[in-house]
XYZ file of C-alpha atoms in Angstrom:
191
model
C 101.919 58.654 -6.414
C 104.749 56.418 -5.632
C 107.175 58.633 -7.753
C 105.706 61.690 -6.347
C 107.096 60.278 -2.456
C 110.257 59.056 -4.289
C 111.085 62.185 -5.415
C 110.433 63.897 -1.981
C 112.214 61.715 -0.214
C 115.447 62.074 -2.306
C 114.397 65.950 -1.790
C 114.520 65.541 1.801
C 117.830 63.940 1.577
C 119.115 66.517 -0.208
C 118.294 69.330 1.982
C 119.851 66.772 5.219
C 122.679 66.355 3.273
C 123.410 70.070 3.411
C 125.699 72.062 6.318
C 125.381 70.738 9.991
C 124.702 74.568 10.756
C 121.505 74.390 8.808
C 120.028 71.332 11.099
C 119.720 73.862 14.072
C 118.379 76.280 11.561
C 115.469 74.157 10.144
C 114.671 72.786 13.911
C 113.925 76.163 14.627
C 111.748 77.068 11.623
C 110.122 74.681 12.012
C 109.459 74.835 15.858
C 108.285 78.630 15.549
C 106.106 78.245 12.357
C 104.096 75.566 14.606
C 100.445 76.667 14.089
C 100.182 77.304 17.905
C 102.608 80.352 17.691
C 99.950 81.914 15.535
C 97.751 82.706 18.659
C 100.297 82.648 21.166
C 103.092 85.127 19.621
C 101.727 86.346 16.146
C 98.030 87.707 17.387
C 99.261 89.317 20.335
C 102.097 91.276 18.594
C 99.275 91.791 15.498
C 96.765 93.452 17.950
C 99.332 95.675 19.962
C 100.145 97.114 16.436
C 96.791 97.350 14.884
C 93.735 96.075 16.601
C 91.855 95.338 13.190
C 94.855 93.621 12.016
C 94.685 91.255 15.161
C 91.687 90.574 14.824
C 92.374 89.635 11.342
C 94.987 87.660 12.131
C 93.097 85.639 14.670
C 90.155 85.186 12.255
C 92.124 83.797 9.671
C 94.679 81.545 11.627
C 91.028 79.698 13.521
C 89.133 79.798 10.251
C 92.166 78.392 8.368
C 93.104 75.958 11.042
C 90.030 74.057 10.732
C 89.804 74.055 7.144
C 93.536 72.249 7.382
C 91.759 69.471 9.306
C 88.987 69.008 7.201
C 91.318 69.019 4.193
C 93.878 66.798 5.972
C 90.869 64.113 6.795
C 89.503 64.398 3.059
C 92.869 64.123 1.371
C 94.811 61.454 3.745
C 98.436 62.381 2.723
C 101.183 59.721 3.460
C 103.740 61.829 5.653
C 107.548 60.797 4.472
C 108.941 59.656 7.714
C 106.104 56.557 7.822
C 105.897 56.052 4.235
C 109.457 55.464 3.843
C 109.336 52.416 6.192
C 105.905 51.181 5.411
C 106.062 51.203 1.823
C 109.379 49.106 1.596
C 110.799 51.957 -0.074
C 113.854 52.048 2.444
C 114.529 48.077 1.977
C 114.791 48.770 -1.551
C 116.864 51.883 -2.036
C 119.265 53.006 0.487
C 118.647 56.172 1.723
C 120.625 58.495 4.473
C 117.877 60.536 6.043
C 118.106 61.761 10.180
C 114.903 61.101 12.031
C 113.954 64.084 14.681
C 111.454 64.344 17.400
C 109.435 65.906 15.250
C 109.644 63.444 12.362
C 107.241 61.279 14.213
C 103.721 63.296 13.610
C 100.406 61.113 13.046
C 97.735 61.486 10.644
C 97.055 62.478 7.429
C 99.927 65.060 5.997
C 98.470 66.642 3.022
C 98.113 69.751 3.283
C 101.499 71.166 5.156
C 99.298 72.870 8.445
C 102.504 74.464 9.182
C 102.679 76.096 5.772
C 98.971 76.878 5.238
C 97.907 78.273 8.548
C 101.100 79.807 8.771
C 100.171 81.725 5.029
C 96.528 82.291 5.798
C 97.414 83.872 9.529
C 100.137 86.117 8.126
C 98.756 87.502 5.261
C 96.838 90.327 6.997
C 99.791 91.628 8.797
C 101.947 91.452 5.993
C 98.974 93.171 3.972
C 98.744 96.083 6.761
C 102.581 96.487 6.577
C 103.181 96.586 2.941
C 100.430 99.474 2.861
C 102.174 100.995 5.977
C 105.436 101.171 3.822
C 103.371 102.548 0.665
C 102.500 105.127 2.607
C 105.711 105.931 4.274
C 107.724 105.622 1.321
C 107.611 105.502 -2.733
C 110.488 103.280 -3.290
C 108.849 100.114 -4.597
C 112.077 97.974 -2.714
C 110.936 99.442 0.550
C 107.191 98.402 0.024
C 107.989 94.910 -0.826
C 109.917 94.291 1.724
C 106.756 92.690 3.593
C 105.669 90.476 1.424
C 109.525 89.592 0.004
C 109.789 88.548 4.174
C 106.400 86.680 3.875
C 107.769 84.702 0.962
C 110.801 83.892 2.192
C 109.439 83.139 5.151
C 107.055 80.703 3.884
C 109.342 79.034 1.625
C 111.775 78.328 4.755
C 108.903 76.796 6.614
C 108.315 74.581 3.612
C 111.765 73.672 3.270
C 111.759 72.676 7.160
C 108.978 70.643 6.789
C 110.738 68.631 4.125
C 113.771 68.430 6.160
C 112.310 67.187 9.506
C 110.374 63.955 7.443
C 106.955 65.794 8.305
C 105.869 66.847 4.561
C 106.430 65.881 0.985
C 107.597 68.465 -1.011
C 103.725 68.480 -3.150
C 102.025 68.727 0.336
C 104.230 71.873 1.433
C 103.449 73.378 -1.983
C 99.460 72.277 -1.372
C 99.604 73.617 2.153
C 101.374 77.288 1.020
C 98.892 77.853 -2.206
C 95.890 76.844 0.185
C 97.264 79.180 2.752
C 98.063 82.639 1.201
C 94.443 81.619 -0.662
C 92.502 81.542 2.289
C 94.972 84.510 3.949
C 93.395 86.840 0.634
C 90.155 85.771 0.678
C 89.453 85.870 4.332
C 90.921 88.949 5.119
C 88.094 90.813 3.838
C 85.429 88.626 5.921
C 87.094 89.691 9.083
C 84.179 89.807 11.368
């Protein structure tokens, strides 16, 4: 397991080590891919569109956020910015990472929340607007544009997560497969 955080870290510092443009750009990722936008911005637009698909969304982002807890408790991941101090690893090696306000979250860190309530909450709506484009159009760019956006998006919330010190690289990955798993599986249960 000690590799496995090695390698993240020198992940992380790769990513840091990038543009000074792209700080500002992960901040914000990773500030509006906070679970809490789910209900506060993502639901409301969901049900304006599509009442079912609110609902939906809803469902899956409470259902999902629990289940992240649960996991979180039963699989106690290390998060980067703590290991790399507590661990020695930093006394060691010498490593040029940037701490940020929100480099400093408690508790377990495996799965990535961000990522997997982020994938299980916006799988329905990009489900209802990948069939929306099927039926508006036959060009097969045009209906995967939603889910090519969902993607994307999800990998940039990973990345962010990896930037800020809040998630090894494995947990992000954990956190996205858990997340468009539960996003498929509970859309159909959508009381």
């Amino acid at each position: 397991m000690e590799a496995l955080h090695a390698a993240g870290i020198h992940a992380a510092e790769v990513l840091q080590a990038g543009p000074p443009w792209l700080e500002g750009f992960w901040i914000t990722v990773t500030s509006l891919a906070d679970p809490k936008c789910i209900f506060t911005v993502c639901f409301p637009l969901a049900y304006f569109l599509d009442r079912k698909v609110g609902v939906s969304v809803l469902w899956v982002g409470l259902v999902s956020e629990w289940l992240n807890v649960v996991f979180k408790w039963l699989l106690f991941g290390e998060r980067p910015f703590w290991w790399l101090h507590e661990s020695g690893f930093a006394s060691t090696q010498p490593v040029s990472l940037r701490q940020f306000p929100v480099s400093c979250e408690t508790g377990p860190g495996s799965p990535s929340g961000h990522c997997m309530i982020t994938g299980a909450a916006l799988w329905p709506l990009a489900s209802a607007l990948t069939a929306l484009a099927s039926r508006h159009s036959r060009s097969l760019a045009v209906r995967l544009i939603p889910f090519s956006t969902y993607a994307l998006l999800l990998l940039a919330v990973g990345l962010s997560r990896v930037f800020v010190l809040a998630h090894f690289p494995h947990q992000v990955a954990g956190g996205i497969v858990a997340g468009v798993a539960l996003g498929w599986g509970l859309q159909a249960r959508t009381p």
